[in-house]
XYZ file of C-alpha atoms in Angstrom:
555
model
C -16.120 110.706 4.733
C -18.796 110.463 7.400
C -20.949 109.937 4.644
C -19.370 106.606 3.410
C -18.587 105.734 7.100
C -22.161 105.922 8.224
C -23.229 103.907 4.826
C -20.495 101.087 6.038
C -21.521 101.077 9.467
C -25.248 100.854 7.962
C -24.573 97.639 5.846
C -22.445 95.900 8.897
C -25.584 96.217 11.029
C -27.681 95.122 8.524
C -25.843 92.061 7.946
C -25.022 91.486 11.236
C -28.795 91.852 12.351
C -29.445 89.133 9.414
C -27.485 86.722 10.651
C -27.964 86.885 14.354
C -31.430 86.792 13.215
C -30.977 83.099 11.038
C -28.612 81.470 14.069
C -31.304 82.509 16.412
C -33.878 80.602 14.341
C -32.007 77.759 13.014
C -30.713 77.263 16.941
C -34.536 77.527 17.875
C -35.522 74.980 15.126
C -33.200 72.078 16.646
C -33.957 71.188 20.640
C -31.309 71.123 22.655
C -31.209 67.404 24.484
C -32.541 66.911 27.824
C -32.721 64.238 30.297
C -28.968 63.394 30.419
C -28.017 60.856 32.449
C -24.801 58.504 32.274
C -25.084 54.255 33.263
C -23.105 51.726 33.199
C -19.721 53.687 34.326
C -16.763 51.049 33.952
C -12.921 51.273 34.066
C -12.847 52.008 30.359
C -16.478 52.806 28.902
C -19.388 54.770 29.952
C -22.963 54.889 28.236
C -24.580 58.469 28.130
C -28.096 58.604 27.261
C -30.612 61.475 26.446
C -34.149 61.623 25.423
C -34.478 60.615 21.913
C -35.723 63.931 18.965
C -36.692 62.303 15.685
C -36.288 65.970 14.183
C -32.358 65.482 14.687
C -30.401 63.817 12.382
C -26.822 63.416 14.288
C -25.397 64.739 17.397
C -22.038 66.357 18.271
C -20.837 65.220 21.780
C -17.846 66.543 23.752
C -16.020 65.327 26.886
C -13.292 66.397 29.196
C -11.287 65.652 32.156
C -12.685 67.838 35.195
C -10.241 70.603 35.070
C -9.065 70.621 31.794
C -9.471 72.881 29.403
C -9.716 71.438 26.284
C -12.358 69.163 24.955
C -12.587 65.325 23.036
C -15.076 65.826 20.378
C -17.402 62.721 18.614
C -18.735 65.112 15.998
C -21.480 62.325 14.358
C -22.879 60.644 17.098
C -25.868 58.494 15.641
C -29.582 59.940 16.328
C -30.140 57.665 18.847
C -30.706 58.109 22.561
C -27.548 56.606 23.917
C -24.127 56.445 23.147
C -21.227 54.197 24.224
C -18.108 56.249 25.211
C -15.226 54.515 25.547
C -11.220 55.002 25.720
C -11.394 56.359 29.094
C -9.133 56.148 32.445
C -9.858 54.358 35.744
C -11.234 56.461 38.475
C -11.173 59.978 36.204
C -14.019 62.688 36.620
C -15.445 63.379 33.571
C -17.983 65.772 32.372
C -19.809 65.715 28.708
C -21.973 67.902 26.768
C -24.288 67.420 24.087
C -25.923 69.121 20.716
C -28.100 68.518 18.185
C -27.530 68.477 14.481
C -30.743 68.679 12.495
C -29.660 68.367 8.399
C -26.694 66.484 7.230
C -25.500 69.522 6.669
C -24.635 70.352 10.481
C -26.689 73.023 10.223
C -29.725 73.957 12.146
C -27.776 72.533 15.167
C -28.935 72.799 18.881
C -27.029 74.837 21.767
C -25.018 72.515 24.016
C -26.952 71.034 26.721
C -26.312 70.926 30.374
C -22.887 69.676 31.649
C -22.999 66.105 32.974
C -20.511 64.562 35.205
C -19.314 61.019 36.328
C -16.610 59.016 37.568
C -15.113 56.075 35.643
C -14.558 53.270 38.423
C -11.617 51.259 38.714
C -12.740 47.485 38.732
C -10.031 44.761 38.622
C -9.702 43.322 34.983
C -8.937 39.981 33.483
C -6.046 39.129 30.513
C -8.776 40.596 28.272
C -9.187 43.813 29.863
C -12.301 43.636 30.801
C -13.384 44.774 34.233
C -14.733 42.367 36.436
C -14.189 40.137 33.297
C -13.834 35.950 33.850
C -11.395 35.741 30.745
C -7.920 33.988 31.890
C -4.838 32.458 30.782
C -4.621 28.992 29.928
C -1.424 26.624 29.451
C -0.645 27.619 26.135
C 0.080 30.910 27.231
C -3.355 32.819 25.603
C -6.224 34.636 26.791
C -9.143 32.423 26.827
C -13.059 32.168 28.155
C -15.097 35.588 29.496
C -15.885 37.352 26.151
C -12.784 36.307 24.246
C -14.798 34.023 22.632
C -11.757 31.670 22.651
C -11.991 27.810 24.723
C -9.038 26.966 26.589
C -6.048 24.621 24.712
C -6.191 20.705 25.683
C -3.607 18.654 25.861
C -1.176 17.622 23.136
C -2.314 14.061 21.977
C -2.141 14.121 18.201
C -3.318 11.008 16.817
C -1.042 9.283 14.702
C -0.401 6.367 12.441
C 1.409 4.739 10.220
C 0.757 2.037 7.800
C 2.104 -0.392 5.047
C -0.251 -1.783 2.034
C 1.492 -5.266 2.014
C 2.800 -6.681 4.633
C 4.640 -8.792 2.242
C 8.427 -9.332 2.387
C 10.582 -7.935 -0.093
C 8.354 -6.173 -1.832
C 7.706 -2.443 -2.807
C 4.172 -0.896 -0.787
C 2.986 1.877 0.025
C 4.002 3.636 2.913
C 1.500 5.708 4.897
C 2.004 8.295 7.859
C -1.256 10.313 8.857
C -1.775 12.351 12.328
C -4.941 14.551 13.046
C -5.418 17.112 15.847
C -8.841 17.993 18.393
C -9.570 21.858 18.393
C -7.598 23.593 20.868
C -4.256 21.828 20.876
C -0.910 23.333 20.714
C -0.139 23.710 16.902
C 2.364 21.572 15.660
C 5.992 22.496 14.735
C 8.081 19.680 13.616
C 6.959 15.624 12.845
C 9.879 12.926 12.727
C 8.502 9.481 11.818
C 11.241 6.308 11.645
C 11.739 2.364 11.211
C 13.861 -0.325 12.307
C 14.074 -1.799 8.763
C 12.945 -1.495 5.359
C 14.239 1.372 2.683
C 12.568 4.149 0.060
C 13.703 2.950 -3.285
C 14.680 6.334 -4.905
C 16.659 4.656 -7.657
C 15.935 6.808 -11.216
C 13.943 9.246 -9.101
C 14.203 13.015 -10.677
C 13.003 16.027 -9.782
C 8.906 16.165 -10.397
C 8.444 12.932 -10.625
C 5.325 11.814 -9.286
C 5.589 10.114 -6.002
C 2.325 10.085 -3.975
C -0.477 12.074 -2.693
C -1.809 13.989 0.230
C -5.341 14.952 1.864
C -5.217 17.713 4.471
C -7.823 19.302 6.330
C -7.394 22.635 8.604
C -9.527 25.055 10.412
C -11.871 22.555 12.087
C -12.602 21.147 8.238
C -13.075 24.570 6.545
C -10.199 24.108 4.503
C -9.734 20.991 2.573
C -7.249 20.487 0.257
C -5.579 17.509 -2.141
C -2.079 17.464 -3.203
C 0.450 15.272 -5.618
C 3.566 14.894 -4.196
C 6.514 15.364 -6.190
C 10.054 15.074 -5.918
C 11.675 18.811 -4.945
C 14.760 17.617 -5.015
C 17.480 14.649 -5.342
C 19.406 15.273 -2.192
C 21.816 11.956 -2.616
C 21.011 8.252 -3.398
C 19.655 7.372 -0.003
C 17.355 11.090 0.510
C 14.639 13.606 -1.839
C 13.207 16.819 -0.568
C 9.393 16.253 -1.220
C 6.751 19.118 -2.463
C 3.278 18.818 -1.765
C 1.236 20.576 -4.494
C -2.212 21.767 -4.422
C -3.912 19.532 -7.310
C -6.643 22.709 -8.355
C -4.428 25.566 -7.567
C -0.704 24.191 -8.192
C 0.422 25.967 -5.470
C 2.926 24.585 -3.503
C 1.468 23.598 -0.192
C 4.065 22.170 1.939
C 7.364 20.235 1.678
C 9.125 17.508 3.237
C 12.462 15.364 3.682
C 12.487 11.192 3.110
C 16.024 9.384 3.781
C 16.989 6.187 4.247
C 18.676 5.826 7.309
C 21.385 3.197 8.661
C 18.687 0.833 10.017
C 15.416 2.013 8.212
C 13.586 5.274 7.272
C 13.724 9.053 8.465
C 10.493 11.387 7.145
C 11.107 14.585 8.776
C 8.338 17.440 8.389
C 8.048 20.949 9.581
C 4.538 23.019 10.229
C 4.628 26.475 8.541
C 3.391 29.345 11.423
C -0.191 30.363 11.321
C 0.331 33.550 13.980
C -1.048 31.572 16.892
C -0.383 28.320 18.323
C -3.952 27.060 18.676
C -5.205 24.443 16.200
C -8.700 24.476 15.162
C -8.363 20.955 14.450
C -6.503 19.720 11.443
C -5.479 16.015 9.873
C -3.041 15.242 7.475
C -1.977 11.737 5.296
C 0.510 11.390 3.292
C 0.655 8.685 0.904
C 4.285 7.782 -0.605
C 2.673 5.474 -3.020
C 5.036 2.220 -3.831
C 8.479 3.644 -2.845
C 8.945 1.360 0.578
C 10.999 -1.610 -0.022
C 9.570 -4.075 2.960
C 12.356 -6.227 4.549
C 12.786 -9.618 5.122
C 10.565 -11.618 7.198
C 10.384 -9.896 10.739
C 8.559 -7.186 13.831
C 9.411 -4.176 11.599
C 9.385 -1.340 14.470
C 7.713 2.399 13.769
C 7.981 4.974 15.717
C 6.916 9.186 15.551
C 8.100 12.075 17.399
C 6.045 14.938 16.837
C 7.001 18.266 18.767
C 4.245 21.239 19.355
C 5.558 24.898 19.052
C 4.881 25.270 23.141
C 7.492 21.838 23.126
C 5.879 19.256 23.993
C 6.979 15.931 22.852
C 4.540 12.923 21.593
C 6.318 10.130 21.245
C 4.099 6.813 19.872
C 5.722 3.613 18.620
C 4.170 0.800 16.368
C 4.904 -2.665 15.187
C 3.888 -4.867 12.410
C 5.045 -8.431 11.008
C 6.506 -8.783 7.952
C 6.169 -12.304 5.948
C 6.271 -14.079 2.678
C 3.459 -15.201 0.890
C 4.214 -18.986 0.255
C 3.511 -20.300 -2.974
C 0.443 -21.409 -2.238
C -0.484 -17.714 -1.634
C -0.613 -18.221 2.091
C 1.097 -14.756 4.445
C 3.809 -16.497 6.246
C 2.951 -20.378 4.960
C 5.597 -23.296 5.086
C 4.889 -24.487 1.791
C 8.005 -23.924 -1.100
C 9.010 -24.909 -4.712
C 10.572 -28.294 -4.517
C 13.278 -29.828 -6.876
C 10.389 -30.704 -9.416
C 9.182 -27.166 -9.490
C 5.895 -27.900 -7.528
C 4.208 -25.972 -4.736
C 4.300 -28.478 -1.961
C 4.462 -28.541 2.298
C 2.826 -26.179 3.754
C -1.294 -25.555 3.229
C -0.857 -27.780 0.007
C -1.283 -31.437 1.021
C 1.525 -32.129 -1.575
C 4.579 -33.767 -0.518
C 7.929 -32.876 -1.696
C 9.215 -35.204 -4.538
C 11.972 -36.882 -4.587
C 14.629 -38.431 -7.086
C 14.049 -40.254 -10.037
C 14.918 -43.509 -9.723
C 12.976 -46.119 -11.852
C 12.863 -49.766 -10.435
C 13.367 -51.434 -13.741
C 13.530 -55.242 -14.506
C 14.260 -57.360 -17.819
C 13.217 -60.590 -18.264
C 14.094 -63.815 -20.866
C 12.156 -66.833 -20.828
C 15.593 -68.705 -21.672
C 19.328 -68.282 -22.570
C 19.080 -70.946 -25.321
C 21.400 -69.676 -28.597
C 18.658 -69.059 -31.456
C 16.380 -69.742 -29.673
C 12.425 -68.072 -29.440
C 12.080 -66.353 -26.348
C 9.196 -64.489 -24.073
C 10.559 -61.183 -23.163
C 9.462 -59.215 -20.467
C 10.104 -55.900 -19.052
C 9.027 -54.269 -16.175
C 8.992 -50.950 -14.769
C 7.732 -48.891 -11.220
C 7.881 -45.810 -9.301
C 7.474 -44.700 -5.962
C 5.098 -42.183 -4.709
C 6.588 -38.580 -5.440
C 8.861 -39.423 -8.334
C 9.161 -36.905 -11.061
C 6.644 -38.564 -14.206
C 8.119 -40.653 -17.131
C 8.112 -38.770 -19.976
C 9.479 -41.463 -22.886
C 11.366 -44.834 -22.308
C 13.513 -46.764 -24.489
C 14.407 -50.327 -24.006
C 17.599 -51.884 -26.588
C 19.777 -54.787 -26.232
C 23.083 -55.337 -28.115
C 21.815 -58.372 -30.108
C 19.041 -61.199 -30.846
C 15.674 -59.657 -32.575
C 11.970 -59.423 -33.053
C 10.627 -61.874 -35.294
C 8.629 -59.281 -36.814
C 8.279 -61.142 -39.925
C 5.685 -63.666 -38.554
C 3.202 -61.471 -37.779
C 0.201 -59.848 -39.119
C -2.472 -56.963 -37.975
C -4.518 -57.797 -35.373
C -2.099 -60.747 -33.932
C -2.015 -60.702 -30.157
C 1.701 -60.200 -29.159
C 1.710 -60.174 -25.493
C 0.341 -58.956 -22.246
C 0.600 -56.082 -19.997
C -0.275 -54.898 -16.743
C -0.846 -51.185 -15.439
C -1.304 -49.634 -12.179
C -1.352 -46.107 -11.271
C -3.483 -43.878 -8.739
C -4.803 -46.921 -7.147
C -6.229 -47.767 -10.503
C -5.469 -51.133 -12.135
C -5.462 -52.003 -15.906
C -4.939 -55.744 -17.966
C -4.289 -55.033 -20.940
C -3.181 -57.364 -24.580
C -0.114 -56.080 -26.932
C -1.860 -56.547 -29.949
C -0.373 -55.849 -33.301
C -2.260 -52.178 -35.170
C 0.994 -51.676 -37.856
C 3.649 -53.163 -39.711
C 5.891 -50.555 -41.141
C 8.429 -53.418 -42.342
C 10.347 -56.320 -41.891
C 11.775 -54.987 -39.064
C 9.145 -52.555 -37.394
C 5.765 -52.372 -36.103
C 3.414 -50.368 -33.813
C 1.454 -52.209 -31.043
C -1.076 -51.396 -29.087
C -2.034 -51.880 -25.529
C -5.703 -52.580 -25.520
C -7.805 -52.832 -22.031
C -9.545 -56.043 -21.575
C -12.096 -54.596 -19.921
C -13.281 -51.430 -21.850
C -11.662 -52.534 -24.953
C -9.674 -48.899 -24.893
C -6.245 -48.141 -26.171
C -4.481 -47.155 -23.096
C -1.132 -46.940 -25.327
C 1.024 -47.393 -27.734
C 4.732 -48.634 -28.514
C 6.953 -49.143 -31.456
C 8.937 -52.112 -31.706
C 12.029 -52.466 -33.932
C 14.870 -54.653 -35.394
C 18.324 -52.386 -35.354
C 21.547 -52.757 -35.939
C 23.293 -55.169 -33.794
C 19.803 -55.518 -31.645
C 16.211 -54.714 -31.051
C 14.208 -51.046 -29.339
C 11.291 -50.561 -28.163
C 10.523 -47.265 -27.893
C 7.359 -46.077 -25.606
C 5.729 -42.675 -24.567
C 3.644 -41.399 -21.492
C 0.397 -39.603 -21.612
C 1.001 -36.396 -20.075
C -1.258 -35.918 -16.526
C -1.077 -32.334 -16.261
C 1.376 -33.089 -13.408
C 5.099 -33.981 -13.175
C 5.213 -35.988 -10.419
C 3.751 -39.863 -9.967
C 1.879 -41.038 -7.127
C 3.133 -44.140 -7.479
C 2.802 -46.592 -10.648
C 4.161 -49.751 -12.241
C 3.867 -51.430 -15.345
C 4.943 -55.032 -17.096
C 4.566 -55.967 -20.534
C 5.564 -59.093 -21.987
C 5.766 -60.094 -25.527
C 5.446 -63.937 -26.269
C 7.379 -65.770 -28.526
C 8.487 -62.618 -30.039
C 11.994 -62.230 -29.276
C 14.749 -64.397 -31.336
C 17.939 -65.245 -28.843
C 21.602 -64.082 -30.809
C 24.116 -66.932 -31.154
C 26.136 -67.643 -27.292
C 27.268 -64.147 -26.868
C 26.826 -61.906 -23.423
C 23.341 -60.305 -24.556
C 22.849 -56.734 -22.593
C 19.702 -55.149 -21.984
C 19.766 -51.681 -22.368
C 16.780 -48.767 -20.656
C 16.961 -45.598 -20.970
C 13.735 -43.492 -19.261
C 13.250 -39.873 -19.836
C 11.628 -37.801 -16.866
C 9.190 -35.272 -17.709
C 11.764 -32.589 -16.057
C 14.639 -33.805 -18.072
C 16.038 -36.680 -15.592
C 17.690 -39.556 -17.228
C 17.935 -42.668 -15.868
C 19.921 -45.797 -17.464
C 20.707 -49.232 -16.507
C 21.785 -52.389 -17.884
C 20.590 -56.131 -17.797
C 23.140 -58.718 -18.919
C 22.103 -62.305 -19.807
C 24.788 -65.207 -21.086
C 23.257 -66.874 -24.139
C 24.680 -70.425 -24.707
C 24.246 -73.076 -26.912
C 23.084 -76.266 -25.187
C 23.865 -79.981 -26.642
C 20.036 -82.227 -27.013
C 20.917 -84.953 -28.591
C 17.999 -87.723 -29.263
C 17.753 -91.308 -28.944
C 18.958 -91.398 -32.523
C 22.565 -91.010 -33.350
C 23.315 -86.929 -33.176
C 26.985 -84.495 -32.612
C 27.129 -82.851 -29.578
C 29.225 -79.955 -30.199
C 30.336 -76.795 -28.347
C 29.756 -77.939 -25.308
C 31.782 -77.959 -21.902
C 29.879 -80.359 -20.026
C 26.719 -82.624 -20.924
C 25.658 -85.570 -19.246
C 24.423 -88.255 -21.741
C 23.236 -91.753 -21.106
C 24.971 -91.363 -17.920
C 28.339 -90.600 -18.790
C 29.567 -87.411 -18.596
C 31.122 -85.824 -21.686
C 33.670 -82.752 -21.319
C 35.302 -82.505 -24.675
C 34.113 -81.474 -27.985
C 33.793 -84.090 -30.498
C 31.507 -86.234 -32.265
C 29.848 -88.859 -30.592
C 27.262 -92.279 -31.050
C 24.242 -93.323 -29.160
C 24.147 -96.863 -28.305
């Protein structure tokens, strides 16, 4: 037994020998630090330094309260020569002790080196908690300038606008509201924007249609995104919820109401919360593209209210002037369509035209029964009149003694003014279709050009003559007269009351008629010789005076 005891107590010392033996030399092998010292004391931080060893690899530090008994341990200080200690109390005694670690492995490490001791101090400290710090709060409530690193919020002035594409009346445009934001003001919360008149037509809207688009910029520009707006929902006849999708991600970005309201429109938008209530500077517009009905001409009134989430209030009103484009394509001309269908008043020079009413006259160069007449008819305009499209002259009885003519016979003359142009023209025979019908032309004495043509016919019970007008590329007349006469053409009908009959044709379908009445008699010429007077009522012959039908004798 003592035998085995003093073989136990043999190995113990041996092994204990060993490793007193390695601690003493791996402890030797590392330096403890020197030249402690402790700067820059503050409420909350101290710096210790220490010479620097390149042989060590990390350090172990602890630190206590004077008087405590327990120590704070950093266990991998960096192999540096100072280290910031922080996490400490106003006006506390401390004291701090260092060793060094040699290998990664903690091991050869350094005894602890001499106790050091300071006092943190107790320094007044601004919103950031820094002592002696310049860091305050500003009027949005947050800690700005010292070492936040954060500037001080501005005013709330968002910039804001909203705009039409036509300023046309009755008409659908697109409808525009925008607002942007400098760094540093209050965030925005809520956005109302309204007019006086006007309405979104959502009639057939569904949901997802395609309604508009949207550019939005955040973070001072970092973030810059394009959206398609689409309808979220139909809400009723007269409002849509709008979604504002990203156009590369398809993620929904934002959304919005649009109503029509009892005098105009209501847009009402709300800000999602970004955890602060700073803007970096942001900008938004929002295009509702061809939804806004514009009203009738008027001062169409806008106005926006958009809150920040500290509550203030910008209020900012607008006005624009809605008119109609004339037909002339003038913004808020005079000139209109008249009764003719022509742009006139206004920017056009044109004046306004007025009935159609023909100044027509018919002419016989007598009344004699059977007799060979000159016929002439004339017609004229005034300035403004609708154009003559196609006239047609008739009478009841007599006719054209169509029979005694051949080409090229001269028939008559005419005269033509029009535009402050004058023409002389002669009716000269180009056609006979028959007996009873043939063309003539109106032939300028002058240039020797056709400046018309006319048909002339024997009917039933009478004669036509039936004329056209070369279109002007216009419907109304400046002003413009003509009179023809045939010669020698036109055989009286027995006594009878012989009515003239024209009928002119506007070139917008007006239709003017009137009626010329002539008394055709039969007159008694007797000669020298012995002759019968008949049908007459009252002839002077020789002197004497003869009231009663019967036959009677020269002497």
């Amino acid at each position: 037994m003592d035998k085995n005891f003093t073989k136990l107590s043999l190995i113990f010392l041996v092994f204990f020998s060993f490793g007193f033996l390695n601690s003493s030399v791996n402890a030797q092998s590392c330096d403890v630090p020197v030249n402690q010292s402790t700067t820059n004391i503050l409420n909350f931080s101290a710096t210790l330094a220490w010479d620097a060893d390149s042989n060590v690899h990390h350090y172990r530090l602890r630190y206590r309260e004077v008087g405590v008994n327990s120590w704070s341990y950093d266990h991998n200080v960096p192999s540096a020569s100072s280290y910031l200690l922080s996490g400490l109390n106003p006006l506390i005694n401390y004291e701090w002790q260092l060793k060094s670690i040699c290998s990664p492995g903690n091991f050869p490490a350094s005894g602890w080196s001499l106790l050091q001791n300071f006092t943190t101090a107790n320094f007044p400290v601004d919103c950031n908690n820094t002592p002696n710090g310049s860091a305050f709060i500003d009027s949005c409530g947050n800690c700005v300038g010292g070492v936040t690193g954060n500037s001080p919020c501005i005013a709330f002035s968002p910039t804001v606008s909203i705009t039409l594409s036509s300023h046309e009346c009755s008409v659908l445009t697109d409808f525009t509201f925008s607002f942007s934001q400098d760094p540093n003001e209050p965030d925005v919360s809520s956005a109302v924007f309204t007019t006086d008149a006007g309405y979104f037509d959502l009639t057939g809207l569904s949901n997802n249609d395609t309604i508009g688009y949207s550019n939005n910029t955040a973070a001072g520009g970092q973030l810059n995104v394009s959206t398609t707006l689409l309808v979220d929902f139909v809400i009723s006849s007269n409002k849509i919820s709008v979604k504002s999708v990203d156009d590369i991600t398809g993620q929904l970005y934002s959304t919005f109401t649009i109503e029509n309201s009892s005098n105009g429109v209501l847009i009402i938008a709300n800000s999602l919360p970004d955890n602060n209530n700073v803007t970096a500077g942001n900008s938004q517009m929002v295009v509702l593209s061809g939804l806004f009905m514009n009203p009738p001409p008027s001062t169409i009134n806008f106005a926006s209210t958009i809150t920040s989430e500290l509550g203030d209030v910008d209020v900012q009103n607008y006005s624009d002037i809605i008119d109609c484009i004339d037909c002339n394509g003038d913004f808020g001309g005079t000139a209109f369509i008249d009764s003719c269908g022509n742009c006139v008043g206004g920017n056009t020079g044109n004046v306004p035209c007025i009935a159609f009413t023909p100044t027509v006259t018919v002419s016989i160069s007598n009344t004699d029964c059977d007799s060979i007449s000159d016929l002439t008819i004339s017609v004229s305009q005034d300035p403004n009149e609708p154009d003559m499209s196609t006239a047609l002259f008739s009478s009841n009885g007599g006719y054209f003694n169509i029979i005694s003519l051949s080409l090229g016979d001269t028939v008559g003359t005419a005269t033509m003014t029009a535009a402050a142009l004058s023409f002389n023209t002669v009716l000269v025979v180009s056609n006979i279709i028959s007996s009873n019908q043939a063309i003539i032309q109106s032939i300028d004495v002058n240039t020797g050009l056709i400046l018309g043509t006319f048909t002339i016919s024997n009917v039933s019970g009478g004669i036509s003559v039936l004329a056209q007008t070369v279109p002007d590329n216009n419907n109304v007349t400046s002003g413009n007269s003509q009179n023809v006469t045939f010669f020698n053409l036109f055989v009286n009908p027995p006594a009878s009351n012989l009515v003239f009959t024209s009928t002119i044709n506007s070139e917008l379908g007006d239709v003017d008629i009137q009626n010329f009445p002539f008394t055709i008699i039969c007159p008694c010429i007797p000669s020298t010789s012995t002759s019968t007077a008949t049908s007459c009522d009252s002839y002077v012959w020789n002197g004497t005076t003869y009231t009663s039908s019967g036959s009677y004798t020269w002497s």
